[in-house]
N, C-alpha and C. Protein backbone atom coordinates (compact mmCIF):
# COMPACT_ATOMS: atom_id res chain seq x y z
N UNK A 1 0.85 -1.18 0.00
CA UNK A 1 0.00 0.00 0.00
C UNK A 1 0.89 1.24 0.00
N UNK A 2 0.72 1.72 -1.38
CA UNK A 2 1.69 3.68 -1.22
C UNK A 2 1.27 4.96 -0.30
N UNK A 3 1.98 5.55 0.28
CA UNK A 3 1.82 5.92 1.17
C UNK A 3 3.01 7.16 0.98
N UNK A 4 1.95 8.59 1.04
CA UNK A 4 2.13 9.55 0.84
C UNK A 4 2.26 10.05 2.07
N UNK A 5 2.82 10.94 2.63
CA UNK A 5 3.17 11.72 4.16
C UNK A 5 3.88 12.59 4.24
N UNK A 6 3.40 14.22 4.54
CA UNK A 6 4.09 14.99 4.53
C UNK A 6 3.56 15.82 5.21
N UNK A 7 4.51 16.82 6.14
CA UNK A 7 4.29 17.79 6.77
C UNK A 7 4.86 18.81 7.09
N UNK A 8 3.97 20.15 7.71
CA UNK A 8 4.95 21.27 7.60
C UNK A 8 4.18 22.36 8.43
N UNK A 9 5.02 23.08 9.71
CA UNK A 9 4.63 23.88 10.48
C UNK A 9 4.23 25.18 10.01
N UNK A 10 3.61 25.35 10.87
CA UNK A 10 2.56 26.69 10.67
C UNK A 10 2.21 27.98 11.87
N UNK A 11 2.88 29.10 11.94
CA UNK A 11 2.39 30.35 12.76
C UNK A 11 1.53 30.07 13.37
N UNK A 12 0.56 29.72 13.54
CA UNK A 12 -0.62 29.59 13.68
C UNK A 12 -1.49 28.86 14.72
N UNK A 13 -2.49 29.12 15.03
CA UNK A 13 -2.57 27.60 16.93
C UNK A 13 -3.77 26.90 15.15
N UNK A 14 -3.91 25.34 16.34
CA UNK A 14 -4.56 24.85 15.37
C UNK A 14 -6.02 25.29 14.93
N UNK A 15 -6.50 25.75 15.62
CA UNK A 15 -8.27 26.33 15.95
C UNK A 15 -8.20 27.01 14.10
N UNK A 16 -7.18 28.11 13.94
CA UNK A 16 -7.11 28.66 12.87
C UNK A 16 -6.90 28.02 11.76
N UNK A 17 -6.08 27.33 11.91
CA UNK A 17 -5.57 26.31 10.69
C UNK A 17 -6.88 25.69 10.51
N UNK A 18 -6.91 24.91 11.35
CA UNK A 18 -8.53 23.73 10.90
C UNK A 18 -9.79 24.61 10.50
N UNK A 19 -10.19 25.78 10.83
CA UNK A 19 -10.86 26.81 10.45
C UNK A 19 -11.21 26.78 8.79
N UNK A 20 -9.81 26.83 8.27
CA UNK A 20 -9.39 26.92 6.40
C UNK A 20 -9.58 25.76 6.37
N UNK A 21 -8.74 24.38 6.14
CA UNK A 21 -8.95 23.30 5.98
C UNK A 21 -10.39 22.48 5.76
N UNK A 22 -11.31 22.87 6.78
CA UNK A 22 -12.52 22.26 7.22
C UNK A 22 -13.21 22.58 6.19
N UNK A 23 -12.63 23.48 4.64
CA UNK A 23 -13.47 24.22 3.68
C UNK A 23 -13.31 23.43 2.58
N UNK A 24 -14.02 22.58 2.16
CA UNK A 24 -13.60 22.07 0.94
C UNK A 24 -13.30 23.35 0.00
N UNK A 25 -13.90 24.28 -0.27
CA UNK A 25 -13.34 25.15 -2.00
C UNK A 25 -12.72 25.45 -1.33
N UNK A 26 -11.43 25.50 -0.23
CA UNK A 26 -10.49 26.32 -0.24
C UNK A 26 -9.30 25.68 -0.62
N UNK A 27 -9.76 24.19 -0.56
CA UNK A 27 -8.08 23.23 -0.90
C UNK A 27 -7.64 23.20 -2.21
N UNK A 28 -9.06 23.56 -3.56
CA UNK A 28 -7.95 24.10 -4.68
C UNK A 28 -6.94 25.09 -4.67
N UNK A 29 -7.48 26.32 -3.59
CA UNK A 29 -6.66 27.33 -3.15
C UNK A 29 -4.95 26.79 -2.78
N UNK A 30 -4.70 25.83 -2.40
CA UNK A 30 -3.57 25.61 -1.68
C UNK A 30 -2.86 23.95 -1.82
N UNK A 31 -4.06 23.44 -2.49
CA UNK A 31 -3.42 21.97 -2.30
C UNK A 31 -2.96 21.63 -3.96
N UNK A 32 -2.15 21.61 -4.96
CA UNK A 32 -1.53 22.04 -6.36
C UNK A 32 -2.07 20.68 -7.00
N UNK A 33 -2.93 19.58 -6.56
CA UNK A 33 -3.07 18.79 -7.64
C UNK A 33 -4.72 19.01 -7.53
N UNK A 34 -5.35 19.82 -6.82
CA UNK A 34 -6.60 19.88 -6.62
C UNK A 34 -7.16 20.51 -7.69
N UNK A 35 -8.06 20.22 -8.72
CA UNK A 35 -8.78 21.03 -9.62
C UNK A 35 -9.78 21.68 -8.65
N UNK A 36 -10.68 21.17 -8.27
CA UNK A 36 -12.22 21.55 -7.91
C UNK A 36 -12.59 20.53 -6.44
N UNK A 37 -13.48 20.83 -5.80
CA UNK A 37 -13.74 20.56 -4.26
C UNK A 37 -14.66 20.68 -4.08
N UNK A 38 -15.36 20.44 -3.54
CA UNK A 38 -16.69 21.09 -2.68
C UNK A 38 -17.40 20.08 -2.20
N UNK A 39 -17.84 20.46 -1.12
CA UNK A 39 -18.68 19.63 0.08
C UNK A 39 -19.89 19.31 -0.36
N UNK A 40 -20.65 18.01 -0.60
CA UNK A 40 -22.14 17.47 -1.50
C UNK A 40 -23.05 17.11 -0.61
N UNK A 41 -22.55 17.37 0.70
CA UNK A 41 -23.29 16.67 2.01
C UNK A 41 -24.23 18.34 2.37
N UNK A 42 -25.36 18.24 3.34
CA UNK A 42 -25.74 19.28 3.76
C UNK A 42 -25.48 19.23 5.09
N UNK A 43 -25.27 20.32 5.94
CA UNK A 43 -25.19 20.60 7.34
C UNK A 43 -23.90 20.43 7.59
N UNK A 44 -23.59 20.60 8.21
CA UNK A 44 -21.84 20.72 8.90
C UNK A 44 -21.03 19.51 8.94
N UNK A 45 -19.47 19.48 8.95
CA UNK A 45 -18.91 19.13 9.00
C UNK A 45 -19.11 18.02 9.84
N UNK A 46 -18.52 16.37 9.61
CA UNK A 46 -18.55 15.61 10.61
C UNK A 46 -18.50 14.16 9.98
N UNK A 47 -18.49 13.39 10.88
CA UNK A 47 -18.52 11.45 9.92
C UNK A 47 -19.75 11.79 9.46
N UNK A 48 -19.32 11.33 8.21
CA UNK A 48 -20.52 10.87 6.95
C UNK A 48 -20.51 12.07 5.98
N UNK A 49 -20.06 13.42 6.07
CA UNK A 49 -19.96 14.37 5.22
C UNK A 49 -19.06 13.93 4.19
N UNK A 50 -19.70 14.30 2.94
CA UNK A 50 -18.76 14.05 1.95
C UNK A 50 -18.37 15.37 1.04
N UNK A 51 -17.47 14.63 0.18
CA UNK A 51 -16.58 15.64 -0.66
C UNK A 51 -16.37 15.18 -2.05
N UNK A 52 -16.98 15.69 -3.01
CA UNK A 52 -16.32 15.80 -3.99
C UNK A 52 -15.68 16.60 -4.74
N UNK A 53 -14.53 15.78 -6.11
CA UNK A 53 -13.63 16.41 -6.35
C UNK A 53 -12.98 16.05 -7.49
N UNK A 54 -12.25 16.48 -7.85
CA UNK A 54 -10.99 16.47 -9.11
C UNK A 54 -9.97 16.56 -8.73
N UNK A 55 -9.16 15.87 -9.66
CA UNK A 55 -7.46 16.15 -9.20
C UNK A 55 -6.33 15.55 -10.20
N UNK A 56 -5.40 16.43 -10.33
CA UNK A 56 -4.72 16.43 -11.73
C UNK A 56 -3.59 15.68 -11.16
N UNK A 57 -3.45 14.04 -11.45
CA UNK A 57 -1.71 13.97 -11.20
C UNK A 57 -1.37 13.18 -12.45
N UNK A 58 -0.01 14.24 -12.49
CA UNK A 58 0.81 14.07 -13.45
C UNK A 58 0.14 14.03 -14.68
N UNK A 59 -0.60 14.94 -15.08
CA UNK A 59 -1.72 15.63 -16.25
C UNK A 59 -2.94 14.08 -15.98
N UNK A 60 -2.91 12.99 -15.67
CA UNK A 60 -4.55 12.40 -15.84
C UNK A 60 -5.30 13.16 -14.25
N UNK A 61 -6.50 13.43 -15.34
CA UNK A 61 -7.41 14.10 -14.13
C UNK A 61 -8.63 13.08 -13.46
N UNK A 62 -8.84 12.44 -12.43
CA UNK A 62 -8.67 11.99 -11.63
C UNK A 62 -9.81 11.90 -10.30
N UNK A 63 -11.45 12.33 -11.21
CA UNK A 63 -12.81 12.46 -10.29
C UNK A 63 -12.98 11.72 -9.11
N UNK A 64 -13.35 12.31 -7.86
CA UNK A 64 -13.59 11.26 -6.74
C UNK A 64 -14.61 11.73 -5.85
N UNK A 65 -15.12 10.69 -4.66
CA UNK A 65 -15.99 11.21 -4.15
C UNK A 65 -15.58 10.66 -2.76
N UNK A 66 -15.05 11.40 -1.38
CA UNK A 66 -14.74 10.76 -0.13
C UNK A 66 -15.82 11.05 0.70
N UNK A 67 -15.76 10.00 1.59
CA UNK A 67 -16.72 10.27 3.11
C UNK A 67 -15.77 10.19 4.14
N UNK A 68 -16.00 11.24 5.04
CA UNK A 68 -15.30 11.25 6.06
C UNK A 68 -15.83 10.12 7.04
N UNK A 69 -14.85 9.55 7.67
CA UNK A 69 -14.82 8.37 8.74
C UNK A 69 -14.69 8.56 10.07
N UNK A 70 -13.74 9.80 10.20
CA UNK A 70 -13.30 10.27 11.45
C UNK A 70 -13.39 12.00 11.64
N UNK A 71 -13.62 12.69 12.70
CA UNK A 71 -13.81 13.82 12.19
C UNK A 71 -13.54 14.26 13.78
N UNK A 72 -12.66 15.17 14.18
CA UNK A 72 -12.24 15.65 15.45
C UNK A 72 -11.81 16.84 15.49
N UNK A 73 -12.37 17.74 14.83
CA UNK A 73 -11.68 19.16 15.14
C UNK A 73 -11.54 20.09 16.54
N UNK A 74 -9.75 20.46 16.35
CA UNK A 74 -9.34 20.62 15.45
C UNK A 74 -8.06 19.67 15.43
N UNK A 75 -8.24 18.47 15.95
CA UNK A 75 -7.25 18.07 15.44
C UNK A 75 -7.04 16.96 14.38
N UNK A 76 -7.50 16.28 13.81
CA UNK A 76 -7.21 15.32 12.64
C UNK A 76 -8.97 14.86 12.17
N UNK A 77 -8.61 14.38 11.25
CA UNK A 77 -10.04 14.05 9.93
C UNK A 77 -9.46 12.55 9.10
N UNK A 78 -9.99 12.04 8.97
CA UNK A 78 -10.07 10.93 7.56
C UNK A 78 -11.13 10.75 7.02
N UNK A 79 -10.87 10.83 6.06
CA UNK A 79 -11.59 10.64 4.72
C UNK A 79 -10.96 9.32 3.94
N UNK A 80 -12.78 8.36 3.07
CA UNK A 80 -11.95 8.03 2.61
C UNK A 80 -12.93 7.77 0.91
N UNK A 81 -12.48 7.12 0.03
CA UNK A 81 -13.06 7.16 -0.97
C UNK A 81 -14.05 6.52 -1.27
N UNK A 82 -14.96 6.72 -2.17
CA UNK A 82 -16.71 6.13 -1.83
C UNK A 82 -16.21 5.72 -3.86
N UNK A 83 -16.04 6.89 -4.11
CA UNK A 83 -16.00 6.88 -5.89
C UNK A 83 -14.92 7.51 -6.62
N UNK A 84 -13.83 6.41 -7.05
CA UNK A 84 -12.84 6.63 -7.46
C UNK A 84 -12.20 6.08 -8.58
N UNK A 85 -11.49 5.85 -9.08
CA UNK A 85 -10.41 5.21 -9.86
C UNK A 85 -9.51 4.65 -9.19
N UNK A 86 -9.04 4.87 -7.94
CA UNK A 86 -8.04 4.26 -7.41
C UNK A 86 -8.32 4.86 -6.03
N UNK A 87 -8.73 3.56 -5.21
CA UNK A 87 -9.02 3.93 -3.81
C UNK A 87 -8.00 4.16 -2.87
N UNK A 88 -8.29 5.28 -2.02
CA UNK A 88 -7.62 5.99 -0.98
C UNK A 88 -8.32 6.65 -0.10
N UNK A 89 -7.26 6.70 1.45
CA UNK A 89 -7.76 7.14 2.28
C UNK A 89 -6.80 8.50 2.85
N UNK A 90 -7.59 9.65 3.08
CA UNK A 90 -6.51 10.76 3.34
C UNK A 90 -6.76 11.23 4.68
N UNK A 91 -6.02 11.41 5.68
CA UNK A 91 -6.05 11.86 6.56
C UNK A 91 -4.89 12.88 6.92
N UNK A 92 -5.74 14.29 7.28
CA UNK A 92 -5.25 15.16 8.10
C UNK A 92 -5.00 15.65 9.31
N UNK A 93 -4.25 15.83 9.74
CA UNK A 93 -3.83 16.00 11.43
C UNK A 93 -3.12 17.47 12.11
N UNK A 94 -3.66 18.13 12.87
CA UNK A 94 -2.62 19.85 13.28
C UNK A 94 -2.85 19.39 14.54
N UNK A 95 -1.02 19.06 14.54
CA UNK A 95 -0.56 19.18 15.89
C UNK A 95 -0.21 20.23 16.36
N UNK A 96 -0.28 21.03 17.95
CA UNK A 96 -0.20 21.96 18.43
C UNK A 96 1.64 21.80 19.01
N UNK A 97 2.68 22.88 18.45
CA UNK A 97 4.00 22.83 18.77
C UNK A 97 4.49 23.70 18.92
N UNK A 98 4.92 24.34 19.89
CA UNK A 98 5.43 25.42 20.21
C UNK A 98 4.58 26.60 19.85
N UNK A 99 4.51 27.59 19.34
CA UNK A 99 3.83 28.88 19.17
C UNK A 99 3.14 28.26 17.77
N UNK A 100 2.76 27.26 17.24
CA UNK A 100 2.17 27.41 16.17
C UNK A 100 1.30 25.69 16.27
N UNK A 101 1.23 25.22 14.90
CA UNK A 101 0.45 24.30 14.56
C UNK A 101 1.65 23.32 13.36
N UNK A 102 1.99 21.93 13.80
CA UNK A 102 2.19 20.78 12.65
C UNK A 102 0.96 20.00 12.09
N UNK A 103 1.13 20.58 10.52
CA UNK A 103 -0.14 19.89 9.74
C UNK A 103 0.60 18.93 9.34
N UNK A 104 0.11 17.65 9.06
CA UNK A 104 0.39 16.34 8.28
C UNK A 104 -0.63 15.95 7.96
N UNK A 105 -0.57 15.50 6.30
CA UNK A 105 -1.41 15.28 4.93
C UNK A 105 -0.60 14.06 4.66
N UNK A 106 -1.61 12.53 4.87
CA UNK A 106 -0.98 11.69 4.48
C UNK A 106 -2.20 10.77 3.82
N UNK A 107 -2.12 10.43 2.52
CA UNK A 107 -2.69 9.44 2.00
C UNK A 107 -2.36 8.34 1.44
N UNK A 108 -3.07 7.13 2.00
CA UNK A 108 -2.82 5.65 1.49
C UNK A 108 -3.65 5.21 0.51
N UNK A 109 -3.28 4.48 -0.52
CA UNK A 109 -3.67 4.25 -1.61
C UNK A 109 -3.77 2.99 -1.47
N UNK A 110 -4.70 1.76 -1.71
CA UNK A 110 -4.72 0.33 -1.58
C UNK A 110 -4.11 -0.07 -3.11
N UNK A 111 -4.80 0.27 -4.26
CA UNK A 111 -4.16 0.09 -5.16
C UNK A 111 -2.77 0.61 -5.73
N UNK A 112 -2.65 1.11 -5.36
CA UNK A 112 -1.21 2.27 -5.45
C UNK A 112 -1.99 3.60 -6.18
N UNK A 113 -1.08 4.31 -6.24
CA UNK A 113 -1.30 6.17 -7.11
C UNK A 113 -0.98 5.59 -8.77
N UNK A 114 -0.10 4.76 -8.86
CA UNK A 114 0.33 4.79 -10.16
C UNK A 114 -0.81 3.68 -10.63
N UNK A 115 -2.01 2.68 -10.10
CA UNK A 115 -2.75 2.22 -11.12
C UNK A 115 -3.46 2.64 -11.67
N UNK A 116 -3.83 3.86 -11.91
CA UNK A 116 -4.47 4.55 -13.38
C UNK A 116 -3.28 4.93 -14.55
N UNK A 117 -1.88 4.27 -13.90
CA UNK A 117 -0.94 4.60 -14.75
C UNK A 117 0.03 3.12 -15.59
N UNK A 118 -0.68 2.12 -14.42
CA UNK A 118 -0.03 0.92 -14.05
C UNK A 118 0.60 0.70 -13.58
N UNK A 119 0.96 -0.36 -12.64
CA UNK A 119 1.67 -0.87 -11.14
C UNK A 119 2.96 -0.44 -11.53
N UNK A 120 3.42 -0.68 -12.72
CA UNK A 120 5.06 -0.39 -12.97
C UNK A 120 5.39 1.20 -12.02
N UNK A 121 4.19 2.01 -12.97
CA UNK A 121 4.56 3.29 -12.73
C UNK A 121 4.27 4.20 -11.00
N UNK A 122 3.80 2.69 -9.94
CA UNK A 122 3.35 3.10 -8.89
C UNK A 122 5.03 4.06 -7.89
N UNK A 123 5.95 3.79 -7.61
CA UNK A 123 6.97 4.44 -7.05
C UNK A 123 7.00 5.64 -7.81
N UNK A 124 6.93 5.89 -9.08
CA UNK A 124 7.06 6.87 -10.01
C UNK A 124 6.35 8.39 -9.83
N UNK A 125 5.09 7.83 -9.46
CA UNK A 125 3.64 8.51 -9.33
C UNK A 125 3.48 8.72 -8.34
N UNK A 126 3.97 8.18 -6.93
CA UNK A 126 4.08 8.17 -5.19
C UNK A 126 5.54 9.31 -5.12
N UNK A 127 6.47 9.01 -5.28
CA UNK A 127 7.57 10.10 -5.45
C UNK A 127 7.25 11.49 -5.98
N UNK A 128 6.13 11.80 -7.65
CA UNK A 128 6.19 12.88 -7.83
C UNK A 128 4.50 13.28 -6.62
N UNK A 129 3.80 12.68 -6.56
CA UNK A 129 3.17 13.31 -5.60
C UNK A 129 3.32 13.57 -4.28
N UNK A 130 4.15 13.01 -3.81
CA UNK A 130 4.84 13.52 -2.22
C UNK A 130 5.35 14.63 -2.75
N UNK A 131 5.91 15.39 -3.54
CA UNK A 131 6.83 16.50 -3.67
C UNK A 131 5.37 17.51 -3.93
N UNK A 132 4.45 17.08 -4.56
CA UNK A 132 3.07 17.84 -5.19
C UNK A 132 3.11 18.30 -3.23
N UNK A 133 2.93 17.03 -2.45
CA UNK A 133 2.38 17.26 -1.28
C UNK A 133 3.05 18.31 -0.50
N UNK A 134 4.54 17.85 -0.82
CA UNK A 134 5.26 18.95 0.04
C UNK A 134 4.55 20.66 0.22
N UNK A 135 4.68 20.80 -1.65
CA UNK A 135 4.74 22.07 -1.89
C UNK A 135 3.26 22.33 -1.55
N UNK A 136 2.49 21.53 -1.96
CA UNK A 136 1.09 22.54 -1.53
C UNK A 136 1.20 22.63 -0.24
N UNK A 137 1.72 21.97 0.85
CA UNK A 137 1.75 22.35 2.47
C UNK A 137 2.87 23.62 2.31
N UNK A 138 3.46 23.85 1.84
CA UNK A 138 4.31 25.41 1.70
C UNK A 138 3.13 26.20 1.51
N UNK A 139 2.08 25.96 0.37
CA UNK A 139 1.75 27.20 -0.05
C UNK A 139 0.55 27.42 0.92
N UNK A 140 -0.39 26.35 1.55
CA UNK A 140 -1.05 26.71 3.15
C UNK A 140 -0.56 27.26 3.89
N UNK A 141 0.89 27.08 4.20
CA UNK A 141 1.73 27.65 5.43
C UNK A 141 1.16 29.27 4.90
N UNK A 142 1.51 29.75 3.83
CA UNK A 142 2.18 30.78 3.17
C UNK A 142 0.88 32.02 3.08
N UNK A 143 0.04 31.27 2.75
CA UNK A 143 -1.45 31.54 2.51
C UNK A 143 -1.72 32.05 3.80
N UNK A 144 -2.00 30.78 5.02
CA UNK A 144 -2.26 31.33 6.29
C UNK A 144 -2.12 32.29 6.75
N UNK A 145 -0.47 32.10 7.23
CA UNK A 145 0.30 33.29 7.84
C UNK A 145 0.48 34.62 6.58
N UNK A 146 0.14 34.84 5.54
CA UNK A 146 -0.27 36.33 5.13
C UNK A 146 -1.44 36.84 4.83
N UNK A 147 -2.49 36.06 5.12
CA UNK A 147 -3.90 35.88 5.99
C UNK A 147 -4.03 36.80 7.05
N UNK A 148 -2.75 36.51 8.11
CA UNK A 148 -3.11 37.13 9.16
C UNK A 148 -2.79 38.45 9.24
C-alpha cells in the first residue's frame, strides 16, 4: 500500500488552521493537484460528510468522491473514498507545537497512485506526488500566515 506523508509547520494555533482546511473550496486554493472541491453533504462538517472532487496527477485528471470516517476538530479528519479510480484514504492531522500548529497530509492508496498509470509506474507517481504534497503544504503555510 503507497503511502504519501508529509508535513509542515505553521504560525498559527490549530483552531485557525482547521478553520481553512474544514473548507472544501479552499483546498484548490492551496493543495496544487486539486482542480475543484466542494462539500455534496448538507449541514456541517462531521462522519458521513462528503466531498467531492478532481485532481490532476501528473496531467490524468482523476474524479472522486470521499466520506469522512473520522472527524475531530481541530485536530485530525479521515476521509476516505466512496468513488474513485483508485481507492484511498486521506487523513489530516494539526498538531499543536510550540507557538504554532504541525499539519500532516498523508494518504494511502490500496491500489497504489500509479494504477491509473499501471503498477510499474506506482513508485514513479508516489515520489512525484509527495513533492506535489510537500509544496502545496508550503503554499497553506504561506497563505495562512499572510492571511493574518
Amino acid at each position: 500500500m503507497p503511502t504519501v506523508e508529509q508535513s509542515v509547520e505553521i504560525a498559527l494555533p490549530p483552531k485557525d488552521v482547521w478553520e481553512y482546511i474544514a473548507v472544501a473550496e479552499n483546498w484548490p486554493n492551496w493543495e496544487n493537484s486539486m482542480v475543484e472541491c466542494k462539500q455534496i453533504t448538507d449541514g456541517p462538517m462531521g462522519v458521513g460528510s462528503r466531498w467531492h472532487g478532481v485532481s490532476r496527477i501528473l496531467g490524468k485528471r482523476l474524479e472522486w468522491t470521499s466520506e469522512f470516517t473520522e472527524y475531530d476538530p481541530p485536530r485530525s479528519s479521515k476521509s476516505t473514498s466512496v468513488e474513485s479510480p483508485v481507492s484511498f484514504s486521506q487523513t489530516t492531522t494539526c498538531e499543536e507545537v510550540g507557538d504554532g500548529t504541525r499539519v500532516t497530509y498523508r494518504l494511502d492508496s490500496e491500489s497504489g497512485l500509479g494504477g491509473v498509470f499501471g503498477k510499474m509506474a506506482d513508485p514513479i507517481v508516489t515520489k512525484a506526488f509527495s513533492r506535489t504534497v510537500r509544496v502545496s503544504l508550503e503554499n497553506l503555510a504561506d497563505i495562512l500566515v499572510h492571511a493574518e
